[in-house]
Coordinates of N, CA and C in Angstrom, one line a residue:
M408 N 109.6 53.8 149.6 CA 110.8 53.6 148.7 C 112.0 54.5 149.4
N409 N 113.1 53.9 149.4 CA 114.3 54.6 150.0 C 114.6 55.9 149.2
E410 N 114.9 57.0 149.9 CA 115.2 58.3 149.3 C 116.5 58.2 148.4
R411 N 117.3 57.3 148.8 CA 118.6 57.2 148.0 C 118.6 55.9 147.2
Q412 N 117.8 55.9 146.2 CA 117.6 54.7 145.4 C 118.9 54.5 144.6
R413 N 119.1 53.2 144.1 CA 120.2 52.9 143.3 C 119.9 53.6 141.9
R414 N 121.0 54.1 141.4 CA 120.9 54.8 140.1 C 120.8 53.7 139.0
S415 N 119.6 53.7 138.4 CA 119.5 52.7 137.3 C 119.2 53.4 136.0
D416 N 118.7 54.6 136.0 CA 118.4 55.4 134.8 C 119.5 56.4 134.6
I417 N 120.4 56.1 133.8 CA 121.6 56.9 133.5 C 121.2 58.3 132.9
G418 N 120.3 58.2 132.0 CA 119.8 59.5 131.4 C 119.2 60.5 132.4
T419 N 118.4 60.0 133.3 CA 117.9 60.8 134.4 C 119.0 61.3 135.3
A420 N 119.9 60.4 135.6 CA 121.0 60.8 136.5 C 121.8 61.9 135.9
K421 N 122.0 61.9 134.6 CA 122.8 62.9 133.9 C 122.0 64.2 133.9
A422 N 120.7 64.1 133.6 CA 119.9 65.3 133.6 C 119.8 66.0 135.0
V423 N 119.7 65.2 136.0 CA 119.7 65.7 137.4 C 121.1 66.4 137.7
A424 N 122.2 65.7 137.3 CA 123.5 66.3 137.6 C 123.6 67.6 136.9
R425 N 123.2 67.7 135.7 CA 123.3 68.9 134.9 C 122.4 70.0 135.5
G426 N 121.2 69.6 136.0 CA 120.3 70.5 136.6 C 120.9 71.1 137.9
V427 N 121.6 70.3 138.7 CA 122.2 70.8 139.9 C 123.3 71.8 139.5
N428 N 124.0 71.5 138.4 CA 125.1 72.4 137.9 C 124.4 73.7 137.5
I429 N 123.3 73.6 136.8 CA 122.6 74.9 136.4 C 122.2 75.7 137.6
E430 N 121.7 75.0 138.6 CA 121.3 75.7 139.8 C 122.5 76.4 140.5
S431 N 123.6 75.8 140.5 CA 124.8 76.4 141.1 C 125.3 77.6 140.4
V432 N 125.2 77.6 139.1 CA 125.8 78.8 138.3 C 124.7 79.8 137.9
R433 N 123.5 79.3 137.9 CA 122.4 80.2 137.4 C 121.4 80.4 138.6
N434 N 120.3 79.6 138.5 CA 119.3 79.7 139.6 C 118.4 78.5 139.6
R435 N 117.6 78.4 140.6 CA 116.7 77.2 140.8 C 115.7 77.1 139.7
A436 N 115.1 78.2 139.4 CA 114.0 78.2 138.4 C 114.5 77.6 137.0
L437 N 115.7 78.0 136.6 CA 116.2 77.5 135.4 C 116.6 76.0 135.5
A438 N 117.1 75.6 136.6 CA 117.4 74.2 136.9 C 116.2 73.4 136.8
Q439 N 115.1 73.8 137.5 CA 113.9 73.1 137.5 C 113.3 73.0 136.1
K440 N 113.3 74.1 135.3 CA 112.8 74.1 133.9 C 113.6 73.1 133.1
Y441 N 114.9 73.1 133.2 CA 115.8 72.1 132.5 C 115.4 70.7 132.8
M442 N 115.3 70.4 134.1 CA 115.0 69.0 134.5 C 113.6 68.6 134.0
E443 N 112.6 69.5 134.1 CA 111.3 69.2 133.6 C 111.3 68.9 132.0
Y444 N 112.1 69.7 131.3 CA 112.3 69.5 129.9 C 112.9 68.1 129.6
R445 N 113.8 67.7 130.5 CA 114.5 66.4 130.3 C 113.6 65.3 130.9
R446 N 112.4 65.6 131.3 CA 111.4 64.6 131.8 C 111.9 63.9 133.1
V447 N 112.6 64.6 133.9 CA 112.9 64.1 135.3 C 111.6 64.1 136.1
P448 N 111.3 63.0 136.8 CA 110.1 62.9 137.5 C 110.0 64.1 138.5
P449 N 108.8 64.7 138.7 CA 108.6 65.8 139.6 C 109.1 65.6 141.0
D450 N 108.8 64.4 141.5 CA 109.3 64.1 142.9 C 110.8 64.1 143.0
V451 N 111.5 63.7 142.0 CA 112.9 63.7 142.0 C 113.4 65.2 141.9
I452 N 112.8 66.0 141.1 CA 113.2 67.4 141.0 C 113.0 68.1 142.3
A453 N 111.9 67.9 142.9 CA 111.6 68.5 144.2 C 112.6 68.0 145.3
R454 N 112.9 66.7 145.3 CA 113.8 66.2 146.3 C 115.2 66.8 146.1
V455 N 115.7 66.8 144.9 CA 117.0 67.3 144.6 C 117.2 68.8 144.9
L456 N 116.2 69.6 144.5 CA 116.2 71.0 144.8 C 115.9 71.4 146.2
D457 N 115.0 70.7 146.8 CA 114.6 71.1 148.2 C 115.5 70.5 149.3
K458 N 116.2 69.4 149.0 CA 117.0 68.8 150.0 C 118.4 68.5 149.5
P459 N 119.2 69.5 149.4 CA 120.5 69.3 148.9 C 121.4 68.3 149.7
S460 N 121.1 68.2 151.0 CA 121.9 67.2 151.8 C 121.6 65.8 151.4
L461 N 120.6 65.5 150.7 CA 120.3 64.1 150.2 C 120.8 63.8 148.9
R462 N 121.5 64.8 148.2 CA 122.0 64.5 146.9 C 123.2 63.5 147.0
R463 N 123.3 62.7 146.0 CA 124.4 61.8 145.9 C 125.6 62.6 145.5
A464 N 126.8 62.0 145.9 CA 128.0 62.6 145.4 C 128.1 62.4 143.9
P465 N 128.6 63.4 143.1 CA 128.7 63.2 141.7 C 129.7 62.1 141.3
S466 N 129.3 61.4 140.2 CA 130.2 60.3 139.8 C 131.5 61.0 139.1
T467 N 132.4 60.2 138.8 CA 133.7 60.6 138.2 C 133.3 61.4 136.9
D468 N 132.4 60.8 136.1 CA 132.0 61.4 134.8 C 131.4 62.8 135.0
Q469 N 130.6 62.9 136.1 CA 129.9 64.1 136.4 C 130.8 65.2 136.9
L470 N 131.9 64.8 137.5 CA 132.9 65.8 138.0 C 133.5 66.6 136.8
V471 N 133.5 66.0 135.7 CA 134.0 66.7 134.5 C 132.8 67.5 134.0
S472 N 132.8 68.8 134.5 CA 131.6 69.6 134.4 C 131.5 70.3 133.0
E473 N 130.3 70.4 132.6 CA 130.0 71.2 131.4 C 129.4 72.5 132.0
A474 N 130.1 73.2 132.8 CA 129.5 74.3 133.5 C 128.8 75.3 132.5
I475 N 127.7 75.6 132.9 CA 126.9 76.5 132.0 C 127.0 77.9 132.7
T476 N 127.9 78.7 132.1 CA 128.2 80.0 132.7 C 128.0 81.0 131.6
P477 N 127.6 82.2 132.1 CA 127.4 83.3 131.1 C 128.7 83.5 130.4
S478 N 128.7 83.7 129.1 CA 129.9 84.0 128.4 C 129.8 85.2 127.5
S479 N 130.9 85.8 127.3 CA 130.9 87.0 126.4 C 131.1 86.5 125.0
P480 N 130.7 87.3 124.0 CA 130.9 86.9 122.6 C 132.3 86.6 122.3
P481 N 132.6 85.8 121.4 CA 134.0 85.5 121.0 C 134.7 86.7 120.5
R482 N 136.0 86.8 120.8 CA 136.7 88.0 120.4 C 137.0 87.8 118.9
T483 N 137.0 89.0 118.2 CA 137.3 88.9 116.8 C 138.7 89.5 116.6
K484 N 139.4 89.0 115.7 CA 140.7 89.4 115.4 C 140.7 90.8 114.7
D485 N 141.3 91.8 115.4 CA 141.4 93.1 114.8 C 142.5 93.2 113.8
T486 N 142.2 93.3 112.5 CA 143.3 93.4 111.5 C 143.8 94.8 111.3
G487 N 143.1 95.8 111.8 CA 143.6 97.1 111.6 C 143.1 97.7 110.3
E488 N 142.4 96.9 109.5 CA 142.0 97.4 108.2 C 140.6 97.9 108.4
D489 N 140.3 99.1 107.7 CA 138.9 99.6 107.7 C 138.4 99.7 106.3

């Protein structure tokens, strides 16, 4: 089977794209755990994480990132009242 198959499973494609995003802002282990949770086939996970040069370019939809980045707690409005 060709390593660059046609994308027919949109759900898997989105899970892989998000997994790659997780890898870029967090780490490989978390990305792998996420993709396993989303039931991405193990051979796909291995290929995506082990061979970044074979990754497809992200689609237009995937370029609008839901970057998962560490965030601080929301600021609370200080009213000056105690």
